[in-house]
Amino acid sequence: MNLNNALPQHIAIIMDGNGRWAKQQGKKRTQGHKEGAKVVREITQWCASQKIPFLTLYAFSTENWKRPKMEIDYLMKLLEKYLKEERATYIKNNIRFRVIGDIDAFSTPLKNAIFELEHLTQNHTNLTQILALNYGSHNEIARTFLKLANSQAQRLSKLTAQEVIELINANLDTATLPNVDMLIRTGGEKRISNFLLWQASYAELFFTPTLWPDFTANELDSLLSEFSQRQRRFGGL
Ligand code: FPP
């Protein structure tokens, strides 16, 4: 496996392919999401065991509202159930839970499940698992701009570009999280789909044809080995 110093601090995953997996199995799309939730559990626990500090998972995008209502309702219920049923796992493995995205639109029971788990795990020091929920980079950046315009419009015009960059960093949903080192997309498509556009500016990109319900800790381990071989120069030589 990797040398310890070559481990990414922050892995972000676009979990794609649940629908196609279900179709291949002659099942409903929702079954693909159910199977996908099991993989979320496996990958999260494995990252915790490997001492990866941050794992961000794209679970529901600002564009996913375009899906049929029945599929959206299923995903919301699945999330709520997952957050409640997995409490013991977060405690046992000392995993911190956080959310990025605009969760105002969610139902009260789902919001409560989110707040309770964030609160319950706030002092946990192993892996931080971040779920991106009703998340889109454009939406996040726009909300950040509105927040800054409303709170410190006077000050903004006097800042240097570098100071504005730092202010944006400190006010994004991801404030306090390190930038993404490794961005993985399962399911064969090669695009970023409005995910962490600001934070992944120097991320190493990995695209695998494996559909999310078939993704395993073993495959992630192989991708980590590949990551450790990549030369990261961050624009330098
Ligand atoms: C993309 O696959 C996947 C989603 C939009 C939802 C992701 C949800 C999960 C992995 C399960 C629930 C998550 C948690 C945290 C419990 P797709 O439906 O677009 O697949 P397709 O491209 O094959 O149609």
Short mmCIF file of C-alpha atoms and ligand atoms in Angstrom, two decimals:
data_model
loop_
_atom_site.label_atom_id
_atom_site.label_comp_id
_atom_site.label_asym_id
_atom_site.label_seq_id
_atom_site.Cartn_x
_atom_site.Cartn_y
_atom_site.Cartn_z
CA MET A 1 0.00 0.00 0.00
CA ASN A 2 0.89 3.66 0.22
CA LEU A 3 3.64 5.30 2.16
CA ASN A 4 1.90 7.12 4.95
CA ASN A 5 3.02 10.58 3.79
CA ALA A 6 1.46 9.96 0.40
CA LEU A 7 -2.05 9.49 1.79
CA PRO A 8 -4.56 12.12 0.68
CA GLN A 9 -5.91 14.29 3.50
CA HIS A 10 -9.21 14.79 1.74
CA ILE A 11 -10.92 12.35 -0.64
CA ALA A 12 -14.11 13.41 -2.44
CA ILE A 13 -16.31 10.93 -4.31
CA ILE A 14 -19.03 11.39 -6.94
CA MET A 15 -21.03 8.20 -6.30
CA ASP A 16 -22.49 7.53 -9.76
CA GLY A 17 -24.06 4.45 -11.31
CA ASN A 18 -26.73 3.33 -8.84
CA GLY A 19 -29.47 3.48 -11.49
CA ARG A 20 -27.50 1.54 -14.11
CA TRP A 21 -26.49 -1.07 -11.52
CA ALA A 22 -30.16 -1.64 -10.67
CA LYS A 23 -31.12 -1.87 -14.34
CA GLN A 24 -28.40 -4.46 -14.96
CA GLN A 25 -29.86 -6.53 -12.12
CA GLY A 26 -33.42 -6.14 -13.40
CA LYS A 27 -34.30 -4.11 -10.30
CA LYS A 28 -35.85 -0.69 -9.68
CA ARG A 29 -33.51 2.34 -9.58
CA THR A 30 -34.31 2.77 -5.88
CA GLN A 31 -32.74 -0.65 -5.19
CA GLY A 32 -29.51 0.74 -6.64
CA HIS A 33 -29.59 3.58 -4.10
CA LYS A 34 -30.26 1.11 -1.28
CA GLU A 35 -27.24 -0.93 -2.35
CA GLY A 36 -25.26 2.31 -2.72
CA ALA A 37 -25.94 3.18 0.91
CA LYS A 38 -24.24 -0.09 1.97
CA VAL A 39 -21.16 0.96 0.01
CA VAL A 40 -21.21 4.37 1.74
CA ARG A 41 -20.97 2.48 5.04
CA GLU A 42 -18.15 0.20 3.86
CA ILE A 43 -16.03 2.97 2.30
CA THR A 44 -16.50 5.29 5.28
CA GLN A 45 -15.41 2.64 7.77
CA TRP A 46 -12.45 1.67 5.62
CA CYS A 47 -11.29 5.30 5.30
CA ALA A 48 -11.56 5.61 9.09
CA SER A 49 -9.46 2.47 9.53
CA GLN A 50 -6.83 3.88 7.12
CA LYS A 51 -6.61 7.19 9.02
CA ILE A 52 -7.83 9.27 6.09
CA PRO A 53 -8.84 12.56 7.79
CA PHE A 54 -11.64 13.78 5.46
CA LEU A 55 -14.07 12.01 3.10
CA THR A 56 -16.73 13.98 1.21
CA LEU A 57 -19.52 12.09 -0.57
CA TYR A 58 -21.86 13.63 -3.17
CA ALA A 59 -25.20 12.17 -2.06
CA PHE A 60 -27.72 14.68 -3.50
CA SER A 61 -27.03 17.57 -5.86
CA THR A 62 -28.93 20.81 -6.45
CA GLU A 63 -29.72 19.34 -9.88
CA ASN A 64 -31.13 16.05 -8.50
CA TRP A 65 -34.50 17.75 -7.84
CA LYS A 66 -35.14 17.19 -11.58
CA ARG A 67 -35.61 13.45 -10.88
CA PRO A 68 -39.06 11.83 -10.48
CA LYS A 69 -40.68 12.72 -7.13
CA MET A 70 -40.87 9.06 -6.16
CA GLU A 71 -37.07 8.65 -6.50
CA ILE A 72 -36.40 11.89 -4.58
CA ASP A 73 -38.74 10.81 -1.77
CA TYR A 74 -37.00 7.44 -1.60
CA LEU A 75 -33.55 9.05 -1.39
CA MET A 76 -34.69 11.40 1.40
CA LYS A 77 -36.12 8.51 3.44
CA LEU A 78 -33.01 6.42 2.81
CA LEU A 79 -30.80 9.23 4.06
CA GLU A 80 -32.87 9.78 7.18
CA LYS A 81 -32.85 6.05 7.94
CA TYR A 82 -29.11 5.83 7.33
CA LEU A 83 -28.30 8.74 9.65
CA LYS A 84 -30.37 7.20 12.44
CA GLU A 85 -29.31 3.57 12.01
CA GLU A 86 -25.62 4.36 11.67
CA ARG A 87 -25.31 6.37 14.89
CA ALA A 88 -23.60 3.49 16.68
CA THR A 89 -21.06 3.14 13.85
CA TYR A 90 -20.12 6.83 14.07
CA ILE A 91 -19.65 6.47 17.82
CA LYS A 92 -17.77 3.17 17.70
CA ASN A 93 -15.35 4.42 15.04
CA ASN A 94 -15.00 7.96 16.44
CA ILE A 95 -16.20 9.40 13.10
CA ARG A 96 -17.34 13.00 12.87
CA PHE A 97 -20.31 13.77 10.64
CA ARG A 98 -20.83 17.02 8.75
CA VAL A 99 -23.01 18.26 5.92
CA ILE A 100 -22.32 20.74 3.14
CA GLY A 101 -25.08 22.15 0.93
CA ASP A 102 -28.31 24.02 1.44
CA ILE A 103 -30.46 21.76 3.58
CA ASP A 104 -33.25 24.32 4.18
CA ALA A 105 -35.37 22.58 1.55
CA PHE A 106 -35.35 19.25 3.43
CA SER A 107 -38.12 17.90 5.68
CA THR A 108 -37.96 18.63 9.40
CA PRO A 109 -37.31 14.97 10.36
CA LEU A 110 -34.38 14.77 7.93
CA LYS A 111 -32.97 18.11 9.12
CA ASN A 112 -33.29 16.92 12.72
CA ALA A 113 -31.47 13.67 11.94
CA ILE A 114 -28.67 15.74 10.36
CA PHE A 115 -28.40 18.20 13.27
CA GLU A 116 -28.52 15.43 15.87
CA LEU A 117 -25.72 13.44 14.24
CA GLU A 118 -23.59 16.56 13.69
CA HIS A 119 -24.06 17.45 17.34
CA LEU A 120 -23.50 13.91 18.64
CA THR A 121 -20.21 13.53 16.73
CA GLN A 122 -18.84 17.08 16.96
CA ASN A 123 -15.89 16.10 19.18
CA HIS A 124 -14.97 12.94 17.29
CA THR A 125 -11.37 12.94 16.13
CA ASN A 126 -11.00 10.12 13.62
CA LEU A 127 -12.30 10.51 10.05
CA THR A 128 -14.65 13.40 9.28
CA GLN A 129 -17.32 12.17 6.86
CA ILE A 130 -18.96 15.02 4.97
CA LEU A 131 -22.18 14.42 3.05
CA ALA A 132 -22.91 16.86 0.23
CA LEU A 133 -26.70 17.26 0.38
CA ASN A 134 -28.63 19.60 -1.91
CA TYR A 135 -25.13 20.65 -2.83
CA GLY A 136 -23.88 22.38 -5.97
CA SER A 137 -20.73 24.48 -6.24
CA HIS A 138 -22.49 27.35 -8.01
CA ASN A 139 -25.13 27.46 -5.30
CA GLU A 140 -22.48 27.29 -2.53
CA ILE A 141 -20.39 30.08 -4.08
CA ALA A 142 -23.49 32.23 -4.69
CA ARG A 143 -24.62 31.77 -1.05
CA THR A 144 -21.12 32.70 0.11
CA PHE A 145 -21.14 35.87 -1.99
CA LEU A 146 -24.56 36.86 -0.62
CA LYS A 147 -23.39 36.23 2.95
CA LEU A 148 -20.31 38.43 2.43
CA ALA A 149 -22.21 41.16 0.57
CA ASN A 150 -24.77 41.31 3.38
CA SER A 151 -22.26 41.27 6.23
CA GLN A 152 -19.25 43.20 4.99
CA ALA A 153 -19.95 45.00 1.70
CA GLN A 154 -18.02 48.12 2.82
CA ARG A 155 -14.86 46.19 3.62
CA LEU A 156 -14.82 44.04 0.46
CA SER A 157 -13.83 46.73 -2.03
CA LYS A 158 -10.70 47.56 0.00
CA LEU A 159 -9.31 44.02 0.04
CA THR A 160 -6.66 42.54 -2.24
CA ALA A 161 -7.58 39.56 -4.44
CA GLN A 162 -5.60 37.26 -2.11
CA GLU A 163 -7.53 38.55 0.91
CA VAL A 164 -10.80 37.96 -0.94
CA ILE A 165 -9.69 34.39 -1.71
CA GLU A 166 -9.06 33.81 2.00
CA LEU A 167 -12.41 35.37 2.92
CA ILE A 168 -14.23 33.13 0.42
CA ASN A 169 -12.38 30.06 1.77
CA ALA A 170 -13.42 30.96 5.29
CA ASN A 171 -17.09 31.37 4.36
CA LEU A 172 -17.76 28.45 2.02
CA ASP A 173 -19.68 25.48 3.46
CA THR A 174 -16.28 23.76 3.54
CA ALA A 175 -14.65 26.37 5.81
CA THR A 176 -12.16 24.56 8.11
CA LEU A 177 -11.85 21.61 5.70
CA PRO A 178 -8.64 21.19 3.69
CA ASN A 179 -8.81 21.37 -0.11
CA VAL A 180 -9.61 18.14 -1.93
CA ASP A 181 -6.51 16.06 -2.78
CA MET A 182 -8.23 13.23 -4.61
CA LEU A 183 -11.50 13.39 -6.54
CA ILE A 184 -13.00 10.06 -7.63
CA ARG A 185 -16.01 9.54 -9.88
CA THR A 186 -17.49 6.07 -10.26
CA GLY A 187 -19.88 5.02 -13.04
CA GLY A 188 -17.74 5.78 -16.11
CA GLU A 189 -18.67 9.42 -16.85
CA LYS A 190 -15.78 11.86 -17.02
CA ARG A 191 -17.15 15.07 -15.59
CA ILE A 192 -17.22 16.99 -12.30
CA SER A 193 -20.95 17.86 -12.23
CA ASN A 194 -20.80 21.05 -10.14
CA PHE A 195 -19.00 19.30 -7.24
CA LEU A 196 -16.42 21.19 -5.13
CA LEU A 197 -15.25 23.28 -8.12
CA TRP A 198 -13.43 25.78 -5.88
CA GLN A 199 -12.02 23.23 -3.42
CA ALA A 200 -10.81 20.69 -6.01
CA SER A 201 -8.74 23.16 -8.04
CA TYR A 202 -5.59 21.05 -7.51
CA ALA A 203 -7.18 17.68 -6.85
CA GLU A 204 -5.89 14.59 -8.63
CA LEU A 205 -8.77 13.20 -10.70
CA PHE A 206 -9.75 9.52 -10.90
CA PHE A 207 -12.53 8.10 -13.09
CA THR A 208 -13.50 4.46 -12.75
CA PRO A 209 -16.10 2.58 -14.81
CA THR A 210 -17.17 0.65 -11.68
CA LEU A 211 -20.79 1.42 -10.78
CA TRP A 212 -21.07 2.78 -7.22
CA PRO A 213 -22.83 -0.29 -5.74
CA ASP A 214 -19.93 -2.43 -7.02
CA PHE A 215 -17.21 -0.10 -5.67
CA THR A 216 -15.10 -1.68 -2.91
CA ALA A 217 -12.45 -0.76 -0.36
CA ASN A 218 -10.07 -2.90 -2.44
CA GLU A 219 -10.57 -0.69 -5.49
CA LEU A 220 -10.15 2.44 -3.37
CA ASP A 221 -6.92 0.95 -2.04
CA SER A 222 -5.66 0.53 -5.64
CA LEU A 223 -6.61 4.11 -6.47
CA LEU A 224 -4.70 5.27 -3.39
CA SER A 225 -1.60 3.46 -4.67
CA GLU A 226 -2.02 5.26 -7.99
CA PHE A 227 -2.47 8.55 -6.11
CA SER A 228 0.82 7.99 -4.29
CA GLN A 229 2.61 7.67 -7.67
CA ARG A 230 1.31 10.98 -9.00
CA GLN A 231 3.56 14.01 -8.89
CA ARG A 232 1.76 17.02 -7.48
CA ARG A 233 3.34 20.34 -8.34
CA PHE A 234 0.56 22.83 -7.59
CA GLY A 235 1.67 25.00 -10.50
CA GLY A 236 5.35 24.91 -9.46
CA LEU A 237 8.18 22.89 -11.01
C1 FPP B 1 -26.01 8.79 -8.67
O1 FPP B 1 -26.35 7.58 -9.33
C2 FPP B 1 -26.36 8.67 -7.26
C3 FPP B 1 -27.19 9.52 -6.60
C4 FPP B 1 -27.82 10.70 -7.23
C5 FPP B 1 -27.53 9.31 -5.18
C6 FPP B 1 -26.41 8.82 -4.33
C7 FPP B 1 -26.98 8.11 -3.16
C8 FPP B 1 -26.44 7.03 -2.56
C9 FPP B 1 -25.13 6.50 -2.92
C10 FPP B 1 -27.16 6.28 -1.48
C11 FPP B 1 -27.62 7.09 -0.33
C12 FPP B 1 -26.54 7.82 0.35
C13 FPP B 1 -26.32 7.78 1.68
C14 FPP B 1 -25.28 8.65 2.27
C15 FPP B 1 -27.06 6.91 2.60
P1 FPP B 1 -27.46 7.62 -10.46
O2 FPP B 1 -28.76 7.38 -9.83
O3 FPP B 1 -27.36 8.90 -11.24
O4 FPP B 1 -27.02 6.41 -11.36
P2 FPP B 1 -27.14 6.31 -12.94
O5 FPP B 1 -26.20 7.34 -13.53
O6 FPP B 1 -26.67 4.92 -13.22
O7 FPP B 1 -28.57 6.54 -13.30
#
